[in-house]
mmCIF file of C-alpha atoms in Angstrom:
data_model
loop_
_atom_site.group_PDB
_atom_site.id
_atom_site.type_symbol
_atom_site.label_atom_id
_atom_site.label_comp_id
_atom_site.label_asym_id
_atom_site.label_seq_id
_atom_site.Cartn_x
_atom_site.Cartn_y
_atom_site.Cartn_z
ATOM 1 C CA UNK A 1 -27.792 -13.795 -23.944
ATOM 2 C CA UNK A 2 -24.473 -13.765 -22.592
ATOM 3 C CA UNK A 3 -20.845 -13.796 -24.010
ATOM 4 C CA UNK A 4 -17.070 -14.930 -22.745
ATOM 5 C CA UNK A 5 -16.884 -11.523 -20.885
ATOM 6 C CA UNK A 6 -20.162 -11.878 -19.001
ATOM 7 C CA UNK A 7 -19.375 -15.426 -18.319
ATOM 8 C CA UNK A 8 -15.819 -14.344 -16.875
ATOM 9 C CA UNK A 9 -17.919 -12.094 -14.511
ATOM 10 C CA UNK A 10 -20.350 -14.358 -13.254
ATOM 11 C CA UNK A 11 -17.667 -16.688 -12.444
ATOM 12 C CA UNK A 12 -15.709 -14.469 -10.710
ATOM 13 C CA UNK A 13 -18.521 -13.311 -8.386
ATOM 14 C CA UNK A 14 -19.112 -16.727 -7.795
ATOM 15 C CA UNK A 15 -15.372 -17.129 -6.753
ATOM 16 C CA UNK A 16 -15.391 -14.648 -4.158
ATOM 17 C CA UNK A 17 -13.979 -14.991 -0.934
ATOM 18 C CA UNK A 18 -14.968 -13.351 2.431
ATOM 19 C CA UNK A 19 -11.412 -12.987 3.949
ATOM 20 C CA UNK A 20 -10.751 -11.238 7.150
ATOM 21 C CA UNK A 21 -7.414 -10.420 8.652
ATOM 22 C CA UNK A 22 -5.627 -8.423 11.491
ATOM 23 C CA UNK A 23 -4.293 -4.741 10.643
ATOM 24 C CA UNK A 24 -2.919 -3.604 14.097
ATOM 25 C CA UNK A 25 -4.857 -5.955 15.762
ATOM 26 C CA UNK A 26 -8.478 -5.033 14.001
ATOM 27 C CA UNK A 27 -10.159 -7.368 12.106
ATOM 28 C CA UNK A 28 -10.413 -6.213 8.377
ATOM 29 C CA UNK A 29 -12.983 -7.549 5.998
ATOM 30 C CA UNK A 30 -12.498 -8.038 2.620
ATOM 31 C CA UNK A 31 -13.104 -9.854 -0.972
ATOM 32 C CA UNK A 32 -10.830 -12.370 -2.438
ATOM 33 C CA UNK A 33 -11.017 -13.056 -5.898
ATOM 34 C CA UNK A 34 -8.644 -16.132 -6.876
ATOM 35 C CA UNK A 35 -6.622 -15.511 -10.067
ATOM 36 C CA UNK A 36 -7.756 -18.785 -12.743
ATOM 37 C CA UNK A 37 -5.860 -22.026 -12.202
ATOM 38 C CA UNK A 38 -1.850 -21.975 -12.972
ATOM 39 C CA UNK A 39 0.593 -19.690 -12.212
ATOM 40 C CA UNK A 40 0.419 -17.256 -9.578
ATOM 41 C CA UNK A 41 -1.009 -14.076 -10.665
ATOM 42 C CA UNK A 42 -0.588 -10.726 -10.677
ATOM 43 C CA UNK A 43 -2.968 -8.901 -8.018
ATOM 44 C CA UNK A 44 -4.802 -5.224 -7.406
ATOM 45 C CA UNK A 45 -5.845 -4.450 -3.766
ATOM 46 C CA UNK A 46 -8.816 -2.033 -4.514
ATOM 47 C CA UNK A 47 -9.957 0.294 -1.671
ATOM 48 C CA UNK A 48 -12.904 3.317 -1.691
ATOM 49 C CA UNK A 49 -12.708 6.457 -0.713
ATOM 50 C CA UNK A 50 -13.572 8.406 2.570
ATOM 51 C CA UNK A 51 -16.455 6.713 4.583
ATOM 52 C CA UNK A 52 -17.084 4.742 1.467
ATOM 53 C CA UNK A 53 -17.436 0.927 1.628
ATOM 54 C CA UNK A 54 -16.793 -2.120 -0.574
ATOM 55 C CA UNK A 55 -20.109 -2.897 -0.723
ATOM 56 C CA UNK A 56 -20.432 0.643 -3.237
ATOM 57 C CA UNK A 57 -19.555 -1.279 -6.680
ATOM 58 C CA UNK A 58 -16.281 -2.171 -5.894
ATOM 59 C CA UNK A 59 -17.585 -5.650 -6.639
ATOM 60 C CA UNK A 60 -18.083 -4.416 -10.448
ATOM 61 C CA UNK A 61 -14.542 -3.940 -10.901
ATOM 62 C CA UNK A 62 -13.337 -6.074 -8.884
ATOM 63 C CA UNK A 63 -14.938 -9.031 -10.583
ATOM 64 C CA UNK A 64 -13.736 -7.455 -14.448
ATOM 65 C CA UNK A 65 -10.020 -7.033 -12.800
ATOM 66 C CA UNK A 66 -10.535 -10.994 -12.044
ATOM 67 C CA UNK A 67 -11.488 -12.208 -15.609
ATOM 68 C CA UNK A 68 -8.774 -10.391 -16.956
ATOM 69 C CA UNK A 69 -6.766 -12.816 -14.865
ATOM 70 C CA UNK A 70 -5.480 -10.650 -11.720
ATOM 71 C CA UNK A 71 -6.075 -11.843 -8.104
ATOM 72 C CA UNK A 72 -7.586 -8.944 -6.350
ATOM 73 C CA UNK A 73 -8.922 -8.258 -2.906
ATOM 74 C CA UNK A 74 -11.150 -5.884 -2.197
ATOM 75 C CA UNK A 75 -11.010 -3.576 1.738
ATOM 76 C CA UNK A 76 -13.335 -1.892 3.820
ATOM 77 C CA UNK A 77 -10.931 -0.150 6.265
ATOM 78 C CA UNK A 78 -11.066 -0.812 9.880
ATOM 79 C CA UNK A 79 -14.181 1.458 11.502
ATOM 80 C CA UNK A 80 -16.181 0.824 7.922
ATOM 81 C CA UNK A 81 -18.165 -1.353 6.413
ATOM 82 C CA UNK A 82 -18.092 -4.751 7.657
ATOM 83 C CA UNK A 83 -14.304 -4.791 9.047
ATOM 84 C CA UNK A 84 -13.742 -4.309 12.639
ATOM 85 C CA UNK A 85 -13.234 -1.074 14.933
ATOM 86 C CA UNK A 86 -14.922 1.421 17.239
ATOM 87 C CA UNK A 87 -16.075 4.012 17.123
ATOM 88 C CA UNK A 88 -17.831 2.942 13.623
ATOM 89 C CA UNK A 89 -17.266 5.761 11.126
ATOM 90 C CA UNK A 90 -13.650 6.845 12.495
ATOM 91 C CA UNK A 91 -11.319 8.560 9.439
ATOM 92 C CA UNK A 92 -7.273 8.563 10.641
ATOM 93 C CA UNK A 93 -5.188 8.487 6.960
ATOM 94 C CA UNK A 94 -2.212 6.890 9.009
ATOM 95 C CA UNK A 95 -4.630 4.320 10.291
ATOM 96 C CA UNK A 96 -6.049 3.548 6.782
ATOM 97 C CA UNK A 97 -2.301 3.255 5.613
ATOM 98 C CA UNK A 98 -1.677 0.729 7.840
ATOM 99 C CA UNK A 99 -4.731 -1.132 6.999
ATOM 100 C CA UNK A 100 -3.142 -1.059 3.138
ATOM 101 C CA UNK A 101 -0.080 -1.959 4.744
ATOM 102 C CA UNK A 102 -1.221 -5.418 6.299
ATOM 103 C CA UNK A 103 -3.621 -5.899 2.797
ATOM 104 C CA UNK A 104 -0.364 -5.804 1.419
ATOM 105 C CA UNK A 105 1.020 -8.455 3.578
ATOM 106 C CA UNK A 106 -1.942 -10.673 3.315
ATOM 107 C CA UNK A 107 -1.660 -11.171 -0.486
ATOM 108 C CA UNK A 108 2.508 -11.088 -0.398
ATOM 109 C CA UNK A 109 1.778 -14.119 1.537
ATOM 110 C CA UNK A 110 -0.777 -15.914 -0.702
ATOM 111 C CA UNK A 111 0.573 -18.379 -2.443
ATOM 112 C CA UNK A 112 -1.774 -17.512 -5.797
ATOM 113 C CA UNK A 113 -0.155 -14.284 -6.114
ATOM 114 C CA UNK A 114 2.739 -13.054 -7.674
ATOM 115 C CA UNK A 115 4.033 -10.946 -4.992
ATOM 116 C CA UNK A 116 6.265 -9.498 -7.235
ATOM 117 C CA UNK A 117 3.419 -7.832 -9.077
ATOM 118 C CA UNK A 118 1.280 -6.540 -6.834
ATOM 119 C CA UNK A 119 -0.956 -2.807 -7.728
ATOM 120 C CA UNK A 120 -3.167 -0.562 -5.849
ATOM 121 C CA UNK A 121 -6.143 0.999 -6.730
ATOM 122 C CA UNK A 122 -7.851 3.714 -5.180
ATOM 123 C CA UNK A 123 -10.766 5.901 -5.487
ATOM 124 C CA UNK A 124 -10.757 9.905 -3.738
ATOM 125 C CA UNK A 125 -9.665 9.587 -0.372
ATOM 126 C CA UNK A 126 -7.930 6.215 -1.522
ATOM 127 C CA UNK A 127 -6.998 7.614 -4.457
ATOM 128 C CA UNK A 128 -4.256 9.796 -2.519
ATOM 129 C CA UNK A 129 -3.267 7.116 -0.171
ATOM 130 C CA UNK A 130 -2.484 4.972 -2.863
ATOM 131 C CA UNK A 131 0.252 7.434 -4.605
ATOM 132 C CA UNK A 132 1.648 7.482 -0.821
ATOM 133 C CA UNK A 133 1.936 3.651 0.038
ATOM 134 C CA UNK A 134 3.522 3.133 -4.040
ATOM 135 C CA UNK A 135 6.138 6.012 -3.177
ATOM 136 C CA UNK A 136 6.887 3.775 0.507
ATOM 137 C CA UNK A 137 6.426 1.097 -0.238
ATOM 138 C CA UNK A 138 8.631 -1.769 -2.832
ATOM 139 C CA UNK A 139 5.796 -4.202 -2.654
ATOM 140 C CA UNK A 140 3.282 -2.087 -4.816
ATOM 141 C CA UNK A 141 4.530 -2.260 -8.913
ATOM 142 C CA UNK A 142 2.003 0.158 -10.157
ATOM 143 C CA UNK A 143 -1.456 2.384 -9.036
ATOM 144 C CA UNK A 144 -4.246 3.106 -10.539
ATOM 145 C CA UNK A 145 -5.680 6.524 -8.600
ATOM 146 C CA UNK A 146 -8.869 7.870 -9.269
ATOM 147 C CA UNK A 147 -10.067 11.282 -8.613
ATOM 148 C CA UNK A 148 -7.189 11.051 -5.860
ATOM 149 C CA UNK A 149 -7.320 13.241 -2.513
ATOM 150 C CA UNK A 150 -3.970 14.661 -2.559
ATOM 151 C CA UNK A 151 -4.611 17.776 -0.652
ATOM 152 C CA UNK A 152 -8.187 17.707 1.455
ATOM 153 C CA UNK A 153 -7.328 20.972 3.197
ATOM 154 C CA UNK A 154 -6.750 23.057 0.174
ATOM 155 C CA UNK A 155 -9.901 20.939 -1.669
ATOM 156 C CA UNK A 156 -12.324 22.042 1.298
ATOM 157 C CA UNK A 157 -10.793 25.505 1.230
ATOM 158 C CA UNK A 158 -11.632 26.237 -1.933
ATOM 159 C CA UNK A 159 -15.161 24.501 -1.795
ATOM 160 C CA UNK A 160 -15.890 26.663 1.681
ATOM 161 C CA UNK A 161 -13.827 29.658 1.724
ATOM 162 C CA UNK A 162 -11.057 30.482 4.055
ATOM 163 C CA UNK A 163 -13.787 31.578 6.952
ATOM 164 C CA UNK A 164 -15.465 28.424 6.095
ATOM 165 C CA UNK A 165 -12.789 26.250 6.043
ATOM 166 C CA UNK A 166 -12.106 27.604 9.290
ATOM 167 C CA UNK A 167 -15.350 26.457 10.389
ATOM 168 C CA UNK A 168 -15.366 23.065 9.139
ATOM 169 C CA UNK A 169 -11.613 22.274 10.842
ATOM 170 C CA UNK A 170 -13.447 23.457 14.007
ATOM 171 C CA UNK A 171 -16.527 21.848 13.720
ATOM 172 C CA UNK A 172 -14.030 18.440 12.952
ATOM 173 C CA UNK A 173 -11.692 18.775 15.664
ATOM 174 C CA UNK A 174 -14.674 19.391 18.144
ATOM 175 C CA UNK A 175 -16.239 15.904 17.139
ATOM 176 C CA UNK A 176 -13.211 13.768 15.873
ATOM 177 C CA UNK A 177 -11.374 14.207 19.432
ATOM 178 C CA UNK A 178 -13.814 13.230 22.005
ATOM 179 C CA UNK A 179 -14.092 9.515 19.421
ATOM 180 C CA UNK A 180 -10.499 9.897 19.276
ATOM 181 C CA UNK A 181 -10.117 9.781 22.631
ATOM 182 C CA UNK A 182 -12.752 6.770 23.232
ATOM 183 C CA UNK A 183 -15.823 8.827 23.641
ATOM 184 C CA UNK A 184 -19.088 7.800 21.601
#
């Protein structure tokens, strides 16, 4: 048996849009849940943490965020999931920003959203760039940040140890740099 919220949710899903738009000229793929009929709505642009995907229950929320009446669209960044970019896999926070950045600019253009009520919400890695792009940027009204990054380096150091932490930054820089710089 199912009640008013369940219902909400299963019409939500069913309203969800496969969207894709440019962030510096990458194609980014996400969800678009419509707000109900009426007035534009308010709207939450969800993203995941680290190498994490929307595919990884984003959906969940995403689809309880929409019965409660918010327009929301959900990201994979560009390199992830199913949104543009080589070398797959590729981490850059400023490129990740920008990708929130043109999110941003997708749904301040939407004509079902209330662009003057627009939140983030982000999960570890995400979680910390969403406190950065509310802090930069008017658009965003309010975040919701969970388990946020906000300082990786001093996270790792105390999960490895300074020698280790060493270690790992090497290990990094010795495989992020040759992708970086268009290797496989």
């Amino acid at each position: 048996m199912s009640g008013p919220v369940e219902a909400a949710e299963e019409a939500a899903h069913k309203a969800r849009e496969t969207v894709k738009f440019l962030s510096c000229g990458t194609p980014i793929d996400a969800w678009f849940y419509a707000p109900p009929e009426g007035a534009p709505a308010p709207a939450i642009l969800m993203a995941h943490g680290m190498t994490c995907v929307k595919d990884q229950y984003l959906d969940d929320y995403a689809q309880r965020f929409n019965a409660a009446g918010y327009a929301v669209l959900v990201i994979d960044y560009r390199f992830l999931g199913a949104s543009g970019g080589e070398p797959r896999g590729l981490v850059i926070p400023a490129n990740q920003h920008d990708d929130l950045r043109a999110s941003l600019q997708w749904l301040t253009d939407h004509p079902a959203v209330d662009a003057a009520r627009i939140g983030l919400w982000g999960f570890s890695y995400s979680g910390g760039h969403v406190i950065q792009m509310a802090a930069l940027d008017p658009r965003v009204k309010t975040v919701v940040s969970l388990a946020p990054a906000t300082d990786v380096l001093a996270q790792f150091g105390i999960l490895a140890g300074k020698d280790g932490l060493a270690d790992l930054l090497a290990a990094v820089t010795a495989e992020q740099m040759p992708r970086i710089l268009g290797a496989p």
